[in-house]
XYZ file of C-alpha atoms in Angstrom:
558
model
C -63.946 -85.298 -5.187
C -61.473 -87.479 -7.510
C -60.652 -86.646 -10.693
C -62.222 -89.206 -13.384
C -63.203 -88.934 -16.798
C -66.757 -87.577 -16.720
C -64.752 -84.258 -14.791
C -64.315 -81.264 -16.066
C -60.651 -79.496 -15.010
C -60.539 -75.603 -14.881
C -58.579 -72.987 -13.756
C -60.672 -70.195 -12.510
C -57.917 -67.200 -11.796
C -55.506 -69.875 -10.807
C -57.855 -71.900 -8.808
C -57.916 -75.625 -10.167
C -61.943 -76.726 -10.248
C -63.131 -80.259 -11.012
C -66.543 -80.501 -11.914
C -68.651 -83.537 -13.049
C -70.310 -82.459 -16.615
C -73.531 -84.510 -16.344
C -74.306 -81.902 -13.380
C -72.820 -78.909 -14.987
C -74.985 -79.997 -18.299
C -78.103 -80.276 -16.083
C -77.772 -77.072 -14.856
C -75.876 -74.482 -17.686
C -77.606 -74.362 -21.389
C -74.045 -72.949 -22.536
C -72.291 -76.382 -20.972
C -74.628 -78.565 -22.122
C -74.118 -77.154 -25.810
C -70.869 -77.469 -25.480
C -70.654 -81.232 -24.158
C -73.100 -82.355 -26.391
C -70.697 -80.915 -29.569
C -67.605 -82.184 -28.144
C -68.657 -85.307 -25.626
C -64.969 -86.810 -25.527
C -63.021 -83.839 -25.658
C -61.132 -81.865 -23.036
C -63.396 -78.639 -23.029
C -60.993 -76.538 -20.187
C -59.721 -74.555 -23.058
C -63.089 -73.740 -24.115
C -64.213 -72.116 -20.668
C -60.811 -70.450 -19.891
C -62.206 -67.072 -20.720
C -65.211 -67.578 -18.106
C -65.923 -63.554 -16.931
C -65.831 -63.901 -13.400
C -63.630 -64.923 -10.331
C -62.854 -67.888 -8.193
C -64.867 -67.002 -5.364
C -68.213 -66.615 -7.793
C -67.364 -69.547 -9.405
C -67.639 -71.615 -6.185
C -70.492 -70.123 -5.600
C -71.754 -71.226 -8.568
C -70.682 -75.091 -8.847
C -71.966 -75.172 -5.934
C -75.340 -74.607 -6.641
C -74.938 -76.755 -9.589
C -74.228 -79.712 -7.563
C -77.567 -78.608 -5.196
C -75.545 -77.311 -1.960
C -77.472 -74.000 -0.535
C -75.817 -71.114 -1.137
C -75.393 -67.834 0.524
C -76.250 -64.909 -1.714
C -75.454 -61.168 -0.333
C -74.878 -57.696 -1.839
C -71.470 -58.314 -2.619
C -72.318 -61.521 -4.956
C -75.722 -61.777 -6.070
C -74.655 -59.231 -9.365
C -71.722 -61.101 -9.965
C -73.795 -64.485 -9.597
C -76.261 -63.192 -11.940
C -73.524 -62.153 -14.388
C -72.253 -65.799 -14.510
C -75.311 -67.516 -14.265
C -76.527 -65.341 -17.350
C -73.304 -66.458 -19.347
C -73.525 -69.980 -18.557
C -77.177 -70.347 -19.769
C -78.697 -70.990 -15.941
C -82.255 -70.190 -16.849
C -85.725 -71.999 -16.690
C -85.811 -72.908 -20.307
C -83.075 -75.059 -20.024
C -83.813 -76.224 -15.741
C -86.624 -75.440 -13.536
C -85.776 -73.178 -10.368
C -82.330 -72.681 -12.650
C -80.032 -70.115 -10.466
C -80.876 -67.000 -12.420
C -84.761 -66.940 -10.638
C -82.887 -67.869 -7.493
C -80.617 -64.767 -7.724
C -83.508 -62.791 -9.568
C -85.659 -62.738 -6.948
C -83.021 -62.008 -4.209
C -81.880 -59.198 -6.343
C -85.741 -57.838 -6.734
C -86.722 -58.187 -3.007
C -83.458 -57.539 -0.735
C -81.285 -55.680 -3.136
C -83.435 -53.091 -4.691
C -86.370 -52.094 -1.110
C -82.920 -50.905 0.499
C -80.341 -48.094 -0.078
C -77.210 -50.021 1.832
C -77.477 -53.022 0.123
C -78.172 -50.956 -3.822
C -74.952 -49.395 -2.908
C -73.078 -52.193 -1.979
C -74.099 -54.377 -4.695
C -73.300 -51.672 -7.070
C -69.850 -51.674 -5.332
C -69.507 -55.196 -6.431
C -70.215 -54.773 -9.940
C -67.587 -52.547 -10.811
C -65.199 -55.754 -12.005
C -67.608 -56.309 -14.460
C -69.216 -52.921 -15.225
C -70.025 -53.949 -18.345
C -71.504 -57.139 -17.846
C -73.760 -55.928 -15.210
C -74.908 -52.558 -17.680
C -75.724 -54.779 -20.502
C -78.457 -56.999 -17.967
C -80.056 -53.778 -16.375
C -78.902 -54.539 -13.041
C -76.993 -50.713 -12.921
C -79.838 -49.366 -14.174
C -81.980 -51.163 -11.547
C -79.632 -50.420 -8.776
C -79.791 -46.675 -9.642
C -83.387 -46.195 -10.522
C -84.011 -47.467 -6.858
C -81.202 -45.215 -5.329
C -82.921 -42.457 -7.557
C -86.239 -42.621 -5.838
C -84.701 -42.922 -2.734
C -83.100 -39.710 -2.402
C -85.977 -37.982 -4.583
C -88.419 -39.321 -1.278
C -85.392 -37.899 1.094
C -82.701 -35.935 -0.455
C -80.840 -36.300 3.152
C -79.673 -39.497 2.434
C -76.780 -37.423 0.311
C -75.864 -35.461 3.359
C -77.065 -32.876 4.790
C -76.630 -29.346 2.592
C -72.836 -27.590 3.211
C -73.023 -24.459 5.868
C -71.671 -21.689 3.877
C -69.732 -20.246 7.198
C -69.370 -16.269 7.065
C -66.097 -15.300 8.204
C -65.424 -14.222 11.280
C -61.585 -13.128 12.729
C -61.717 -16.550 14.369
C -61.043 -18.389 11.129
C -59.449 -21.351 12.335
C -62.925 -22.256 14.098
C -65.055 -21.839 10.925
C -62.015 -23.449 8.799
C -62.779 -26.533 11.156
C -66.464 -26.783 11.280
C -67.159 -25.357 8.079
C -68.449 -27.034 4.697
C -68.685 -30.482 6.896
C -72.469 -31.636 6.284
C -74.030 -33.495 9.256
C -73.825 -36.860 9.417
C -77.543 -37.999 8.404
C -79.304 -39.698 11.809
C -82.418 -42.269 12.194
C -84.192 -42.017 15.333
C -84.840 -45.748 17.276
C -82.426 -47.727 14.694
C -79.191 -47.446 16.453
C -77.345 -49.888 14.728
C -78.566 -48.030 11.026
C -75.586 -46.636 9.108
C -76.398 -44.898 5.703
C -74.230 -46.065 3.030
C -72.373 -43.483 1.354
C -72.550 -42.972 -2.639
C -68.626 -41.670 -2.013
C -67.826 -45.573 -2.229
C -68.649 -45.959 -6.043
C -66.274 -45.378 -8.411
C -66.641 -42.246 -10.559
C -67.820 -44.194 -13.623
C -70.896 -45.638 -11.286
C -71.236 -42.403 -9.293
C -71.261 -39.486 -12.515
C -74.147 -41.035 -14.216
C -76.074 -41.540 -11.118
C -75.802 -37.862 -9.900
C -76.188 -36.581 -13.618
C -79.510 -38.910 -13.975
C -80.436 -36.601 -10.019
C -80.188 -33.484 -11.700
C -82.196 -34.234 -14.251
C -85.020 -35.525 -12.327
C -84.578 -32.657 -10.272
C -83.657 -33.867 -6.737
C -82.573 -30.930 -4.615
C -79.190 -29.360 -5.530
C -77.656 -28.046 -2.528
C -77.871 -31.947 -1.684
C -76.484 -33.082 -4.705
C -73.663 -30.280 -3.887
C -73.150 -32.097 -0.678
C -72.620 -35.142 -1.949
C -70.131 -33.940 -4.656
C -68.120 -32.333 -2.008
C -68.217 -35.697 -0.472
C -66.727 -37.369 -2.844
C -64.333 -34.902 -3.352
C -62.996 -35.072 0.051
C -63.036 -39.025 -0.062
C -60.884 -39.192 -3.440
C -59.462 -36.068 -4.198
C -58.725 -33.537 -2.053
C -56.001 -35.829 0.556
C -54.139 -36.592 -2.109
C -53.537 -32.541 -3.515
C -52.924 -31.189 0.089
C -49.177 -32.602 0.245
C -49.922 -35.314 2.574
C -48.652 -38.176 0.775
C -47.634 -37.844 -3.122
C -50.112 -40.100 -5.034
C -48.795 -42.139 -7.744
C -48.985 -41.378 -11.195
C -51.939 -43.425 -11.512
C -53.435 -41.932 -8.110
C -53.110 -38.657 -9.904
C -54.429 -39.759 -13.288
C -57.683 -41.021 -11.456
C -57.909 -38.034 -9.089
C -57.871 -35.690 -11.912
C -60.291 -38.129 -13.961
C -62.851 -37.895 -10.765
C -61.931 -33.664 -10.430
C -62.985 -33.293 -14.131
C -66.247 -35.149 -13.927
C -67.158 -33.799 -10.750
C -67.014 -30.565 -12.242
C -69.412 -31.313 -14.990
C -72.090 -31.875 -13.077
C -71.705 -29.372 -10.548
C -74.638 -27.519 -10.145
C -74.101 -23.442 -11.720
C -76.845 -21.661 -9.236
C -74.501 -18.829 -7.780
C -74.181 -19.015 -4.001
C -75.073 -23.153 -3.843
C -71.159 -23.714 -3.277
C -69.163 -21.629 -1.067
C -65.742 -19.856 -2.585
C -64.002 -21.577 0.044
C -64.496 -24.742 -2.070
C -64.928 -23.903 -5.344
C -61.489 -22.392 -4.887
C -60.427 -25.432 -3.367
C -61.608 -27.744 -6.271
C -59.883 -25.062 -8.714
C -56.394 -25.303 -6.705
C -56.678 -29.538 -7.162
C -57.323 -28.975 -10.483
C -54.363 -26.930 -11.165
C -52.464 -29.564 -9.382
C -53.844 -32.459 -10.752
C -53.315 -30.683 -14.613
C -57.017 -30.985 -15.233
C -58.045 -30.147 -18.973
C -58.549 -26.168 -19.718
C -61.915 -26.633 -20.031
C -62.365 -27.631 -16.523
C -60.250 -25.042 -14.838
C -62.020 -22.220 -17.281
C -65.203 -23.275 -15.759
C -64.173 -22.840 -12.385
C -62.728 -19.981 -12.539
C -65.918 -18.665 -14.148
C -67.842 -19.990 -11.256
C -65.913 -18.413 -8.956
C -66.484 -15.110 -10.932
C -70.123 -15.517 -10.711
C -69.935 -15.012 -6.433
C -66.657 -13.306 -5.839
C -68.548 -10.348 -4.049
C -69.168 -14.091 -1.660
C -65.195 -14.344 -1.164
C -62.066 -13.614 1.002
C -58.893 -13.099 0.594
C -58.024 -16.846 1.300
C -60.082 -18.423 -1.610
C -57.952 -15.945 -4.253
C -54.844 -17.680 -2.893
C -53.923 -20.066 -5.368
C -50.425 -21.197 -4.941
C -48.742 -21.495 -8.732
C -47.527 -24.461 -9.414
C -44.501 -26.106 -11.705
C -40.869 -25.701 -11.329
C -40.790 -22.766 -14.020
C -43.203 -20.759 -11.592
C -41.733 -17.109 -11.027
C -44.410 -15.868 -8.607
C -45.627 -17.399 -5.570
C -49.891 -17.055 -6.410
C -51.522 -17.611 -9.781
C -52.051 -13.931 -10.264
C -53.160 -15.291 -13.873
C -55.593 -16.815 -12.558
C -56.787 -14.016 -10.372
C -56.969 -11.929 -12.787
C -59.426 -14.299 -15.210
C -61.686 -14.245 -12.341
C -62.076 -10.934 -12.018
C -62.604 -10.092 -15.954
C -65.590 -12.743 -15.574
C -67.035 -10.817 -12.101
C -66.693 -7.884 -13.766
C -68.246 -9.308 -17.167
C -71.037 -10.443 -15.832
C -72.002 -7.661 -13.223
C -75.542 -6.283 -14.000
C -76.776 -5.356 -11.117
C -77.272 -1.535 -10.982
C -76.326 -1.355 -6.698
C -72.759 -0.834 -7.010
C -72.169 -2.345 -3.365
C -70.712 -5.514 -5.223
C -68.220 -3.763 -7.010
C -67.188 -1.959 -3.499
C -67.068 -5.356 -2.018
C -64.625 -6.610 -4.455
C -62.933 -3.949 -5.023
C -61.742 -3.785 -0.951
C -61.337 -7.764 -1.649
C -58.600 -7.456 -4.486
C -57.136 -4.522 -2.323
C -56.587 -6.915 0.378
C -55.455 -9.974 -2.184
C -52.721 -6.944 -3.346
C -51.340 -6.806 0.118
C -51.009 -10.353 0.688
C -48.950 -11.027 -2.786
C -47.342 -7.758 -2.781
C -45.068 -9.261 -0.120
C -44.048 -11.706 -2.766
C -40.114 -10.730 -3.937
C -40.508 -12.018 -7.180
C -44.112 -10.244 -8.080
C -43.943 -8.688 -11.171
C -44.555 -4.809 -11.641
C -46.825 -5.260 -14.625
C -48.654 -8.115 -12.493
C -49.523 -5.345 -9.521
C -50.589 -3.061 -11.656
C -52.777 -5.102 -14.287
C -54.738 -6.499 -10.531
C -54.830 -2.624 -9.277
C -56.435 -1.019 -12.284
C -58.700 -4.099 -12.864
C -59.994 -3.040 -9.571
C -59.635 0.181 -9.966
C -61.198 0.794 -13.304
C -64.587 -1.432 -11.637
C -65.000 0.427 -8.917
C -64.567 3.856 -10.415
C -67.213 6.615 -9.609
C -68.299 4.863 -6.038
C -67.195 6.764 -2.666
C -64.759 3.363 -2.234
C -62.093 4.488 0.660
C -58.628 3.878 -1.182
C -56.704 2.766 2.442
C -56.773 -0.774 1.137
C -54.706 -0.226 -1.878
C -52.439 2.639 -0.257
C -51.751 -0.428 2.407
C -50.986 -2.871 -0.598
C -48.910 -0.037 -2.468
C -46.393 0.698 0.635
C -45.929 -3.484 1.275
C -45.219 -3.411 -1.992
C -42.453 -0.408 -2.595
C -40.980 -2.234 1.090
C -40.579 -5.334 -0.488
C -39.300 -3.710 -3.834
C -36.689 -1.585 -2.621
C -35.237 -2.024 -5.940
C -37.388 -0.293 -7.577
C -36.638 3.463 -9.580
C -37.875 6.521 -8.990
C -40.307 6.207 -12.330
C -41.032 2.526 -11.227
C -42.498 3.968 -7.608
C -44.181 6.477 -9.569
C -46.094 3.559 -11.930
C -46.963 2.055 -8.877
C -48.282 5.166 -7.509
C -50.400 5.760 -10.471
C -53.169 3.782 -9.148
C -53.595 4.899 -5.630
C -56.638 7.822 -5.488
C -55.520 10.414 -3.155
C -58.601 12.133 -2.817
C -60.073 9.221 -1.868
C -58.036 8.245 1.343
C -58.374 8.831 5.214
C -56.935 11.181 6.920
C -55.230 8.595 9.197
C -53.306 7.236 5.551
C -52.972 10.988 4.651
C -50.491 11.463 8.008
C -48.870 7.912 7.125
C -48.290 8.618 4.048
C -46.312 12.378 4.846
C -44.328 10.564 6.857
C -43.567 7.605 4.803
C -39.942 7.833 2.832
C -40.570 5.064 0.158
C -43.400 7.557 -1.270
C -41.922 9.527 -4.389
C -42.124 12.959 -3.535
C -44.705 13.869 -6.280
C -47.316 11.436 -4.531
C -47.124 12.725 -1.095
C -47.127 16.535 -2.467
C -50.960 15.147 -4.142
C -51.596 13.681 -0.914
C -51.273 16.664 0.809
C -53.409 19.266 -1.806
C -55.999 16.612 -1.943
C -55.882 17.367 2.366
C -56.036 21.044 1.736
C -59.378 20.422 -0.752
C -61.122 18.410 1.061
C -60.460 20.827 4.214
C -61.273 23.812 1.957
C -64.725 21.802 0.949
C -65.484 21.544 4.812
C -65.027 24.930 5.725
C -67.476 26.021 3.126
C -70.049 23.587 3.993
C -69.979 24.538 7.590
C -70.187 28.354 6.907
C -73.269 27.633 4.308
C -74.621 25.050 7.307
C -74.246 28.066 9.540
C -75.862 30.643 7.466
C -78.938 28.064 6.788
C -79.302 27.430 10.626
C -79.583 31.416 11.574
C -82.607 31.903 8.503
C -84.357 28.644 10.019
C -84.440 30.352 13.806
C -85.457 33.464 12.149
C -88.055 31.811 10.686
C -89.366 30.090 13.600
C -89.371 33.235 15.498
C -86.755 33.387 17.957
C -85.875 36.620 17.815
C -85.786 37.018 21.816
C -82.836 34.963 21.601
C -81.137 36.836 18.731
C -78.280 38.112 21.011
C -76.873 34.734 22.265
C -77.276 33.195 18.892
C -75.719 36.304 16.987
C -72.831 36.003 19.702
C -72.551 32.678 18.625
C -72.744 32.924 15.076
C -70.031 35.796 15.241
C -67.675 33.339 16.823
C -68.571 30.898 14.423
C -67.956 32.947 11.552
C -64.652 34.558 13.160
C -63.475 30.751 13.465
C -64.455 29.552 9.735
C -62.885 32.977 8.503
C -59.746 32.079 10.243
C -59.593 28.566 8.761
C -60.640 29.423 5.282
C -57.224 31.991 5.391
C -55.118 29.178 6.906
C -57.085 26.692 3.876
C -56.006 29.539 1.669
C -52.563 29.583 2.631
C -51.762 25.644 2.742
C -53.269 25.713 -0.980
C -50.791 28.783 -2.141
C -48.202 26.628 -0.705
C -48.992 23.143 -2.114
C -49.420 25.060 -5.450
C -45.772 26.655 -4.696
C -44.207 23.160 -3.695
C -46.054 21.464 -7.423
C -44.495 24.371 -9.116
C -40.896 23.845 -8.046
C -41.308 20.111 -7.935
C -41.764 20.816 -11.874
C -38.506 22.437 -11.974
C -36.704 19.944 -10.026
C -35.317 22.828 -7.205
C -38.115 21.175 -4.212
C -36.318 17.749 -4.690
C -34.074 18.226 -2.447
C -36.048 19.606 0.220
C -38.809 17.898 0.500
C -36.710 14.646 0.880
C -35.014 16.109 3.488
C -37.335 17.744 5.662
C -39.898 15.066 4.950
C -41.207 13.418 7.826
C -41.874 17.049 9.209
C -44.400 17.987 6.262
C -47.694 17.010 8.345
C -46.650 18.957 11.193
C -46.098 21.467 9.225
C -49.464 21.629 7.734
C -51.142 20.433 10.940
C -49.431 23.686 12.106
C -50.154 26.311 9.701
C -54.054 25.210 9.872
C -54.013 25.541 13.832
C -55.700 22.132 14.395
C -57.717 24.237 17.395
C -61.361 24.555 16.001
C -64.335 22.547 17.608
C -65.519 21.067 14.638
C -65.067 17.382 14.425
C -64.770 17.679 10.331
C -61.371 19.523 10.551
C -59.893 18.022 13.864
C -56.392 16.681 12.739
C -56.295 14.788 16.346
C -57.999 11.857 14.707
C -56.800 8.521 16.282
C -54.084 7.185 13.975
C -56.075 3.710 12.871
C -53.167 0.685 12.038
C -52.604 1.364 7.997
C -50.556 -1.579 7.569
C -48.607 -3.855 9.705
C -44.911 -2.908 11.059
């Protein structure tokens, strides 16, 4: 079409457009005004601020100059936009574009979930635009309903995988919901809501909650988007940008506050995830409190793995956030109430095994080891807990920190129960040189008690099993059984006087250990001090309770 006078030139995002303005008039209220105030002038700078782009605009002359036009999912809210700002209604022109688009938008956009999301899509160039005429609204109410008639169209709810020692199978299949099918449409894909951007998608899932559409499906979708936006860019693949990073921790933050709070409904695995992209990303405090507290709420739910958060910044002096650790534990620990103290056991063991995994770090602090071993400690106090876990974490750690004094090892020592370990650690630990001598001295007297206890439970067990066969009248075999009891009693006399004479001498060695003379000795005859004992108590009685043969169990790796 040539140029003439009765055109109108524009430049639509750097596309020239010339348009005759008796047909623009006809068709646009907001033209027509505008011609009819200034019919000789040049009105381009008038409509240089039109809110849309080239391709819309096409779209839209088109129409105006009665060519067909295609509408789709991608257009029709832009179209509507424009046709709304140029004044294309029935007031000012019968079967105006904004019916034409109207009803498109009511019938094919809104019956179907694909084509809601990808109009939505569409409309984030002109968020506002679209917000203002209802169409978000519309698009979400219908998406809303949807997933309140069939929550799977979020995904189906994450597997919380129980871990197994073949971790690198669960790590792969775990916390990956199923790929929602429809039987007979072969050629139906569902639309994910991961393609919105987080200004579209937070609303949407807030507005779910609220009208109270399942929330381990809401969870699935959250980890959804998670994976789509956040989490490749925090795992060291490619370094994002800053303003990758500034949107990634914009989408971390928001995801966050609508993450449902049930304990349990998201696995550690990624809650601890989120937490270590939020520490990356430098999300606000608020965020990475809240995580930390949700975490808190399930740790008994944990492994080792999820406490693993790497530290971050060049100033770092440990390898983990042991800070961070430790927060979660004060909020476990804060909010226990349950009066079966299995929990506590469980986590207990858990930060016992976190200890050994850091206390190979170099540069862990003293204080640091210690503040994570009496948190644990203190929790779990008054349970039968076996203390292996945190002997094991306590010799990685004086291996690592060879560097450390005499009082130092001691501090460290402070924390390890030595009544409260296995006999399989008790004959490690006689043997083991980075021990201060003090410690292994305990070690061995808390043997010689708990050997002492034995003996005088078996001889009561004894005497309680010869009144019950007295009782019940078996007095014919009163020979055989008071042979047997006489050999039985022989036997727990001879160990109580060998129990008798390890505890004179672990009371000797304490004594001189006091004065400072058993220094010396102990450190070098040390390795032979369970033999020794093993030797003075015979280790030749029947009874399984004071066998010192016991299968030496793998204490910590060599």
């Amino acid at each position: 079409m040539s140029a003439s006078s009765s055109d109108v030139q524009l430049h639509i995002c750097g596309v020239p457009f010339s348009l005759n303005r008796e047909i623009l008039a006809a068709r646009s209220a907001k033209l027509a005004a505008l011609l009819k105030e200034n019919p000789e002038d040049d009105l381009s700078h008038l409509l240089g601020d039109i809110p849309t782009d080239s391709q819309t605009f096409e779209l839209v002359a088109r129409f105006c100059h009665g060519f067909d036009i295609n509408l789709s999912p991608e257009n029709v809210i832009k179209v509507l936009c424009l046709a709304h700002y140029l004044g294309m209604s029935e007031i000012h022109s019968t079967n105006n574009l904004i019916k034409k688009a109207c009803f498109y938008f009511q019938n094919n956009i809104l019956p179907s979930w694909n084509k809601c999301i990808k109009a939505l899509k569409s409309a984030e160039t002109i968020l506002q635009q679209a917000a203002d005429l209802s169409l978000v609204d519309a698009c979400a109410e219908s998406i809303i309903a949807k997933v309140l008639h069939d929550p799977g169209l979020l995904g189906e709810p994450i597997r919380n995988v129980t871990t197994t020692d073949d971790d690198s199978e669960n790590d792969e299949n775990a916390y990956k919901p199923n790929v929602r099918r429809r039987l007979f449409v072969l050629d139906w894909k569902s639309e994910d809501l991961t393609l919105l951007s987080i200004a579209l998608y937070e609303p949407i899932i807030r507005a779910m909650v609220h009208r109270k559409v399942p929330l381990e499906y809401v969870a699935s979708s959250l980890f959804h988007y998670l994976n789509k936006w956040v989490f490749p860019g925090t795992k060291g693949e490619d370094e994002p940008s800053i303003h990758e990073r500034n949107s990634q921790r914009e989408i971390i933050e928001a995801v966050e506050r609508v993450l449902p709070q049930e304990r349990g409904l998201i696995p550690c695995s990624l809650l601890s995830q989120i937490l270590q992209s939020a520490i990356i990303l430098d999300a606000n405090t608020d965020c990475k409190s809240r995580l930390e507290i949700r975490i808190g709420k399930q740790l008994d739910q944990a492994t080792v793995k999820d406490l693993l958060i790497p530290a971050q910044g060049y100033a770092k002096e440990e390898q983990y956030d042991t800070e961070s650790v430790k927060r979660i534990l004060k909020n476990f620990y804060g909010n226990y109430s349950s009066t079966d103290t299995s929990g506590l056991i469980v986590v207990a063991e858990l930060v016992d095994e976190f200890l050994a995994e850091v206390a190979n770090d170099i540069d862990l602090k003293l204080n640091t080891f210690l503040a994570l071993a009496e948190l644990s400690q203190a929790a779990s106090g008054g349970t039968n807990r076996n203390a292996d876990g945190m002997y094991r974490a306590i010799d990685i750690y004086l291996d690592k920190h060879r560097y450390l004094t005499d009082r130092e090892r001691e501090e460290v020592c402070r924390v390890l129960e030595c009544n409260k370990i296995s006999p399989e650690a008790c004959e490690h630990a006689a043997q083991n040189e980075k021990l201060p001598v003090r410690v292994m001295v305990q070690i061995l007297f808390s043997v010689q008690l708990k050997l002492k206890d034995t003996v005088t439970k078996r001889i009561q067990r004894g005497s309680d099993n010869r009144l019950l066969k007295l009782e019940e009248g078996e007095e014919d075999e009163r020979g055989t059984s008071s042979s047997e009891e006489e050999m039985m009693k022989a036997e727990m006399e001879r160990m109580g006087s060998k129990v008798l004479e390890l505890e004179k001498e672990c009371d000797m060695m304490r004594r001189e250990i006091q004065r400072g003379s058993y220094q010396h000795k102990i450190q070098k005859g040390k390795t032979s001090a369970w033999k020794e004992m093993k030797r003075k108590l015979g280790c030749m009685t029947s009874m399984d309770e004071t066998n010192c043969h016991v299968k030496k169990k793998k204490v910590h790796p060599r």
